[in-house]
Amino acid sequence: VQETNQRPVSDHVGDMATKESNSDENTVETCIFCLIANKKDEETTILKETKDLVCFRDIDPAAPHHYLVVPREHIYSCFLLHKGHINLVERMAKLGKDVLRDQGITDMMDIRLGFHQPPYISVGHLHLHVLAPTSQISKYMEYNLCYPVIRRLSSIPGKIIILKSDFSLNLLE
């Protein structure tokens, strides 16, 4: 597991990615994104928030505009998402786009929104990367980011998968 910016990162990301539970008391108490979402991290400025989401700058930006949208609820990763989370993912995307507009970005075709898939995550809390412009995204991020296209997996009813593609949300049928 690669540590970034001296933030605590689990040594057991692979094990945690298979957890059935969204959270446990110890994880929520020590999760940096839970601390940020609950305004207990004085180093992070929240740019925009709703009752269940927050958006802030990525601590290690891979583009001139690189923000993270996280739910206040502790969800470990995109692998724990299901049909019931479609609205959450849509609201995360909307909040990210709203922040880009607030920052003067008007071309919504020149952005990338996406999740990293375990074990390639630095923080075990669902977070949507919001990046612009696409031409200035670092190659490392471009390679490792999976753009969200929500589609039904026939082998796992009710689950969603994050696939590499242009950004769009196709609702599960």
PDB file of C-alpha atoms in Angstrom:
ATOM      1  CA  VAL A   1       0.000   0.000   0.000  1.00  0.00           C
ATOM      2  CA  GLN A   2       1.423   3.331  -0.992  1.00  0.00           C
ATOM      3  CA  GLU A   3       1.289   5.994   1.693  1.00  0.00           C
ATOM      4  CA  THR A   4       0.771   9.572   0.618  1.00  0.00           C
ATOM      5  CA  ASN A   5       1.189  12.818   2.506  1.00  0.00           C
ATOM      6  CA  GLN A   6       1.981  11.095   5.770  1.00  0.00           C
ATOM      7  CA  ARG A   7      -1.674  10.254   6.384  1.00  0.00           C
ATOM      8  CA  PRO A   8      -2.355   6.909   8.069  1.00  0.00           C
ATOM      9  CA  VAL A   9      -3.098   4.165   5.569  1.00  0.00           C
ATOM     10  CA  SER A  10      -4.185   0.643   6.408  1.00  0.00           C
ATOM     11  CA  ASP A  11      -1.612  -2.091   5.903  1.00  0.00           C
ATOM     12  CA  HIS A  12      -4.490  -4.468   5.256  1.00  0.00           C
ATOM     13  CA  VAL A  13      -6.245  -2.789   2.344  1.00  0.00           C
ATOM     14  CA  GLY A  14      -6.724  -6.078   0.519  1.00  0.00           C
ATOM     15  CA  ASP A  15      -8.317  -7.648   3.593  1.00  0.00           C
ATOM     16  CA  MET A  16     -10.469  -4.602   4.251  1.00  0.00           C
ATOM     17  CA  ALA A  17     -11.701  -4.518   0.645  1.00  0.00           C
ATOM     18  CA  THR A  18     -13.486  -7.805   1.222  1.00  0.00           C
ATOM     19  CA  LYS A  19     -15.216  -6.726   4.430  1.00  0.00           C
ATOM     20  CA  GLU A  20     -18.980  -7.052   4.313  1.00  0.00           C
ATOM     21  CA  SER A  21     -19.491  -4.247   6.815  1.00  0.00           C
ATOM     22  CA  ASN A  22     -19.450  -0.615   5.710  1.00  0.00           C
ATOM     23  CA  SER A  23     -17.843   0.518   8.915  1.00  0.00           C
ATOM     24  CA  ASP A  24     -16.763  -0.351  12.379  1.00  0.00           C
ATOM     25  CA  GLU A  25     -16.270   1.892  15.385  1.00  0.00           C
ATOM     26  CA  ASN A  26     -12.462   1.834  15.215  1.00  0.00           C
ATOM     27  CA  THR A  27     -12.382   2.632  11.482  1.00  0.00           C
ATOM     28  CA  VAL A  28     -14.784   5.561  11.766  1.00  0.00           C
ATOM     29  CA  GLU A  29     -12.868   7.012  14.723  1.00  0.00           C
ATOM     30  CA  THR A  30      -9.546   6.912  12.874  1.00  0.00           C
ATOM     31  CA  CYS A  31     -10.632   7.512   9.261  1.00  0.00           C
ATOM     32  CA  ILE A  32      -9.245  10.848   8.038  1.00  0.00           C
ATOM     33  CA  PHE A  33     -12.214  11.355   5.699  1.00  0.00           C
ATOM     34  CA  CYS A  34     -14.674  10.752   8.557  1.00  0.00           C
ATOM     35  CA  LEU A  35     -12.770  13.363  10.566  1.00  0.00           C
ATOM     36  CA  ILE A  36     -12.913  15.819   7.652  1.00  0.00           C
ATOM     37  CA  ALA A  37     -16.619  15.141   6.982  1.00  0.00           C
ATOM     38  CA  ASN A  38     -17.386  15.761  10.657  1.00  0.00           C
ATOM     39  CA  LYS A  39     -15.253  18.941  10.685  1.00  0.00           C
ATOM     40  CA  LYS A  40     -12.732  17.497  13.123  1.00  0.00           C
ATOM     41  CA  ASP A  41      -9.692  18.028  10.882  1.00  0.00           C
ATOM     42  CA  GLU A  42      -8.453  21.604  11.187  1.00  0.00           C
ATOM     43  CA  GLU A  43      -6.065  21.295   8.219  1.00  0.00           C
ATOM     44  CA  THR A  44      -8.795  20.728   5.621  1.00  0.00           C
ATOM     45  CA  THR A  45     -11.095  23.394   4.224  1.00  0.00           C
ATOM     46  CA  ILE A  46     -14.482  22.149   3.090  1.00  0.00           C
ATOM     47  CA  LEU A  47     -15.324  23.893  -0.187  1.00  0.00           C
ATOM     48  CA  LYS A  48     -18.956  22.842  -0.357  1.00  0.00           C
ATOM     49  CA  GLU A  49     -21.205  20.500   1.573  1.00  0.00           C
ATOM     50  CA  THR A  50     -24.673  19.058   1.806  1.00  0.00           C
ATOM     51  CA  LYS A  51     -26.271  17.280   4.734  1.00  0.00           C
ATOM     52  CA  ASP A  52     -24.599  14.000   3.726  1.00  0.00           C
ATOM     53  CA  LEU A  53     -21.613  14.968   1.512  1.00  0.00           C
ATOM     54  CA  VAL A  54     -18.523  17.172   1.694  1.00  0.00           C
ATOM     55  CA  CYS A  55     -16.091  18.344  -0.979  1.00  0.00           C
ATOM     56  CA  PHE A  56     -12.516  19.480  -0.383  1.00  0.00           C
ATOM     57  CA  ARG A  57      -9.204  19.800  -2.252  1.00  0.00           C
ATOM     58  CA  ASP A  58      -7.115  16.680  -2.744  1.00  0.00           C
ATOM     59  CA  ILE A  59      -3.987  16.889  -0.590  1.00  0.00           C
ATOM     60  CA  ASP A  60      -1.854  15.610  -3.498  1.00  0.00           C
ATOM     61  CA  PRO A  61      -3.481  17.115  -6.609  1.00  0.00           C
ATOM     62  CA  ALA A  62      -3.079  15.340  -9.933  1.00  0.00           C
ATOM     63  CA  ALA A  63      -4.576  18.243 -11.922  1.00  0.00           C
ATOM     64  CA  PRO A  64      -4.998  22.008 -11.497  1.00  0.00           C
ATOM     65  CA  HIS A  65      -8.485  21.305 -10.148  1.00  0.00           C
ATOM     66  CA  HIS A  66      -8.543  18.106  -8.068  1.00  0.00           C
ATOM     67  CA  TYR A  67     -11.236  17.735  -5.450  1.00  0.00           C
ATOM     68  CA  LEU A  68     -12.646  14.855  -3.445  1.00  0.00           C
ATOM     69  CA  VAL A  69     -16.317  14.312  -2.662  1.00  0.00           C
ATOM     70  CA  VAL A  70     -16.940  12.031   0.312  1.00  0.00           C
ATOM     71  CA  PRO A  71     -20.106  10.888   2.045  1.00  0.00           C
ATOM     72  CA  ARG A  72     -20.377  11.610   5.760  1.00  0.00           C
ATOM     73  CA  GLU A  73     -21.404   7.963   6.161  1.00  0.00           C
ATOM     74  CA  HIS A  74     -18.367   5.689   6.293  1.00  0.00           C
ATOM     75  CA  ILE A  75     -18.493   3.414   3.246  1.00  0.00           C
ATOM     76  CA  TYR A  76     -15.185   1.628   2.696  1.00  0.00           C
ATOM     77  CA  SER A  77     -15.060   1.593  -1.111  1.00  0.00           C
ATOM     78  CA  CYS A  78     -16.952   1.495  -4.390  1.00  0.00           C
ATOM     79  CA  PHE A  79     -17.045  -2.307  -4.075  1.00  0.00           C
ATOM     80  CA  LEU A  80     -19.646  -1.950  -1.305  1.00  0.00           C
ATOM     81  CA  LEU A  81     -22.013   0.086  -3.479  1.00  0.00           C
ATOM     82  CA  HIS A  82     -25.299  -1.407  -4.670  1.00  0.00           C
ATOM     83  CA  LYS A  83     -28.458  -0.236  -6.455  1.00  0.00           C
ATOM     84  CA  GLY A  84     -29.524   1.631  -3.352  1.00  0.00           C
ATOM     85  CA  HIS A  85     -26.477   3.881  -3.722  1.00  0.00           C
ATOM     86  CA  ILE A  86     -27.246   5.175  -7.237  1.00  0.00           C
ATOM     87  CA  ASN A  87     -28.704   8.395  -5.857  1.00  0.00           C
ATOM     88  CA  LEU A  88     -25.675   8.854  -3.584  1.00  0.00           C
ATOM     89  CA  VAL A  89     -23.250   8.501  -6.521  1.00  0.00           C
ATOM     90  CA  GLU A  90     -25.332  10.927  -8.606  1.00  0.00           C
ATOM     91  CA  ARG A  91     -25.338  13.463  -5.756  1.00  0.00           C
ATOM     92  CA  MET A  92     -21.574  13.034  -5.328  1.00  0.00           C
ATOM     93  CA  ALA A  93     -21.079  13.766  -9.046  1.00  0.00           C
ATOM     94  CA  LYS A  94     -23.382  16.793  -8.875  1.00  0.00           C
ATOM     95  CA  LEU A  95     -21.570  18.254  -5.863  1.00  0.00           C
ATOM     96  CA  GLY A  96     -18.223  17.761  -7.607  1.00  0.00           C
ATOM     97  CA  LYS A  97     -19.468  19.507 -10.749  1.00  0.00           C
ATOM     98  CA  ASP A  98     -20.922  22.335  -8.639  1.00  0.00           C
ATOM     99  CA  VAL A  99     -17.508  22.894  -7.042  1.00  0.00           C
ATOM    100  CA  LEU A 100     -15.858  22.933 -10.479  1.00  0.00           C
ATOM    101  CA  ARG A 101     -18.369  25.571 -11.633  1.00  0.00           C
ATOM    102  CA  ASP A 102     -17.678  27.575  -8.453  1.00  0.00           C
ATOM    103  CA  GLN A 103     -13.979  27.451  -9.413  1.00  0.00           C
ATOM    104  CA  GLY A 104     -14.679  28.789 -12.920  1.00  0.00           C
ATOM    105  CA  ILE A 105     -14.722  25.510 -14.868  1.00  0.00           C
ATOM    106  CA  THR A 106     -17.498  25.684 -17.464  1.00  0.00           C
ATOM    107  CA  ASP A 107     -16.670  22.869 -19.897  1.00  0.00           C
ATOM    108  CA  MET A 108     -18.115  19.781 -18.208  1.00  0.00           C
ATOM    109  CA  MET A 109     -16.871  17.643 -21.117  1.00  0.00           C
ATOM    110  CA  ASP A 110     -13.284  18.420 -20.051  1.00  0.00           C
ATOM    111  CA  ILE A 111     -13.499  16.850 -16.594  1.00  0.00           C
ATOM    112  CA  ARG A 112     -13.018  13.416 -15.067  1.00  0.00           C
ATOM    113  CA  LEU A 113     -14.930  11.972 -12.162  1.00  0.00           C
ATOM    114  CA  GLY A 114     -14.016   8.598 -10.785  1.00  0.00           C
ATOM    115  CA  PHE A 115     -13.242   6.186  -7.993  1.00  0.00           C
ATOM    116  CA  HIS A 116     -10.157   4.102  -7.357  1.00  0.00           C
ATOM    117  CA  GLN A 117     -10.843   0.415  -6.826  1.00  0.00           C
ATOM    118  CA  PRO A 118      -9.346  -1.508  -3.904  1.00  0.00           C
ATOM    119  CA  PRO A 119      -6.619  -2.305  -3.291  1.00  0.00           C
ATOM    120  CA  TYR A 120      -5.514   0.849  -5.144  1.00  0.00           C
ATOM    121  CA  ILE A 121      -6.920   3.310  -2.640  1.00  0.00           C
ATOM    122  CA  SER A 122      -5.002   5.415  -0.151  1.00  0.00           C
ATOM    123  CA  VAL A 123      -7.915   6.026   2.234  1.00  0.00           C
ATOM    124  CA  GLY A 124     -10.495   3.370   3.060  1.00  0.00           C
ATOM    125  CA  HIS A 125     -13.509   5.671   2.726  1.00  0.00           C
ATOM    126  CA  LEU A 126     -15.505   6.092  -0.484  1.00  0.00           C
ATOM    127  CA  HIS A 127     -14.316   9.197  -2.307  1.00  0.00           C
ATOM    128  CA  LEU A 128     -15.056  10.531  -5.765  1.00  0.00           C
ATOM    129  CA  HIS A 129     -12.128  12.217  -7.513  1.00  0.00           C
ATOM    130  CA  VAL A 130     -13.140  15.350  -9.430  1.00  0.00           C
ATOM    131  CA  LEU A 131     -10.443  16.538 -11.864  1.00  0.00           C
ATOM    132  CA  ALA A 132     -10.095  19.228 -14.535  1.00  0.00           C
ATOM    133  CA  PRO A 133      -8.946  19.865 -17.156  1.00  0.00           C
ATOM    134  CA  THR A 134      -8.461  16.370 -18.552  1.00  0.00           C
ATOM    135  CA  SER A 135      -5.424  17.402 -20.610  1.00  0.00           C
ATOM    136  CA  GLN A 136      -3.562  18.253 -17.406  1.00  0.00           C
ATOM    137  CA  ILE A 137      -4.361  15.154 -15.344  1.00  0.00           C
ATOM    138  CA  SER A 138      -1.183  13.324 -14.339  1.00  0.00           C
ATOM    139  CA  LYS A 139      -0.601  10.101 -16.254  1.00  0.00           C
ATOM    140  CA  TYR A 140      -0.472   8.127 -12.996  1.00  0.00           C
ATOM    141  CA  MET A 141      -3.959   9.284 -12.031  1.00  0.00           C
ATOM    142  CA  GLU A 142      -5.321   8.861 -15.551  1.00  0.00           C
ATOM    143  CA  TYR A 143      -4.085   5.271 -15.618  1.00  0.00           C
ATOM    144  CA  ASN A 144      -5.370   4.345 -12.168  1.00  0.00           C
ATOM    145  CA  LEU A 145      -8.712   6.139 -12.170  1.00  0.00           C
ATOM    146  CA  CYS A 146     -11.822   4.224 -13.132  1.00  0.00           C
ATOM    147  CA  TYR A 147     -14.471   6.532 -14.510  1.00  0.00           C
ATOM    148  CA  PRO A 148     -17.886   5.748 -13.142  1.00  0.00           C
ATOM    149  CA  VAL A 149     -20.326   4.145 -15.502  1.00  0.00           C
ATOM    150  CA  ILE A 150     -22.945   2.363 -13.481  1.00  0.00           C
ATOM    151  CA  ARG A 151     -24.251  -0.806 -15.078  1.00  0.00           C
ATOM    152  CA  ARG A 152     -25.823  -3.974 -13.829  1.00  0.00           C
ATOM    153  CA  LEU A 153     -23.571  -6.954 -13.357  1.00  0.00           C
ATOM    154  CA  SER A 154     -25.527  -9.981 -14.456  1.00  0.00           C
ATOM    155  CA  SER A 155     -23.401 -12.228 -12.257  1.00  0.00           C
ATOM    156  CA  ILE A 156     -24.009 -10.150  -9.117  1.00  0.00           C
ATOM    157  CA  PRO A 157     -27.622  -8.933  -9.096  1.00  0.00           C
ATOM    158  CA  GLY A 158     -28.094  -5.569  -7.459  1.00  0.00           C
ATOM    159  CA  LYS A 159     -24.407  -4.661  -7.488  1.00  0.00           C
ATOM    160  CA  ILE A 160     -22.757  -1.966  -9.556  1.00  0.00           C
ATOM    161  CA  ILE A 161     -19.289  -1.831 -11.017  1.00  0.00           C
ATOM    162  CA  ILE A 162     -17.106   1.065 -11.898  1.00  0.00           C
ATOM    163  CA  LEU A 163     -15.853   0.708 -15.469  1.00  0.00           C
ATOM    164  CA  LYS A 164     -13.337   2.690 -17.503  1.00  0.00           C
ATOM    165  CA  SER A 165     -15.257   4.892 -19.929  1.00  0.00           C
ATOM    166  CA  ASP A 166     -16.386   8.452 -20.520  1.00  0.00           C
ATOM    167  CA  PHE A 167     -18.306   9.769 -17.554  1.00  0.00           C
ATOM    168  CA  SER A 168     -21.979   8.896 -17.514  1.00  0.00           C
ATOM    169  CA  LEU A 169     -24.360   7.278 -15.126  1.00  0.00           C
ATOM    170  CA  ASN A 170     -26.515   4.550 -16.599  1.00  0.00           C
ATOM    171  CA  LEU A 171     -29.095   3.566 -14.055  1.00  0.00           C
ATOM    172  CA  LEU A 172     -29.449  -0.070 -13.209  1.00  0.00           C
ATOM    173  CA  GLU A 173     -32.432  -1.655 -14.877  1.00  0.00           C
TER     174      GLU A 173
END
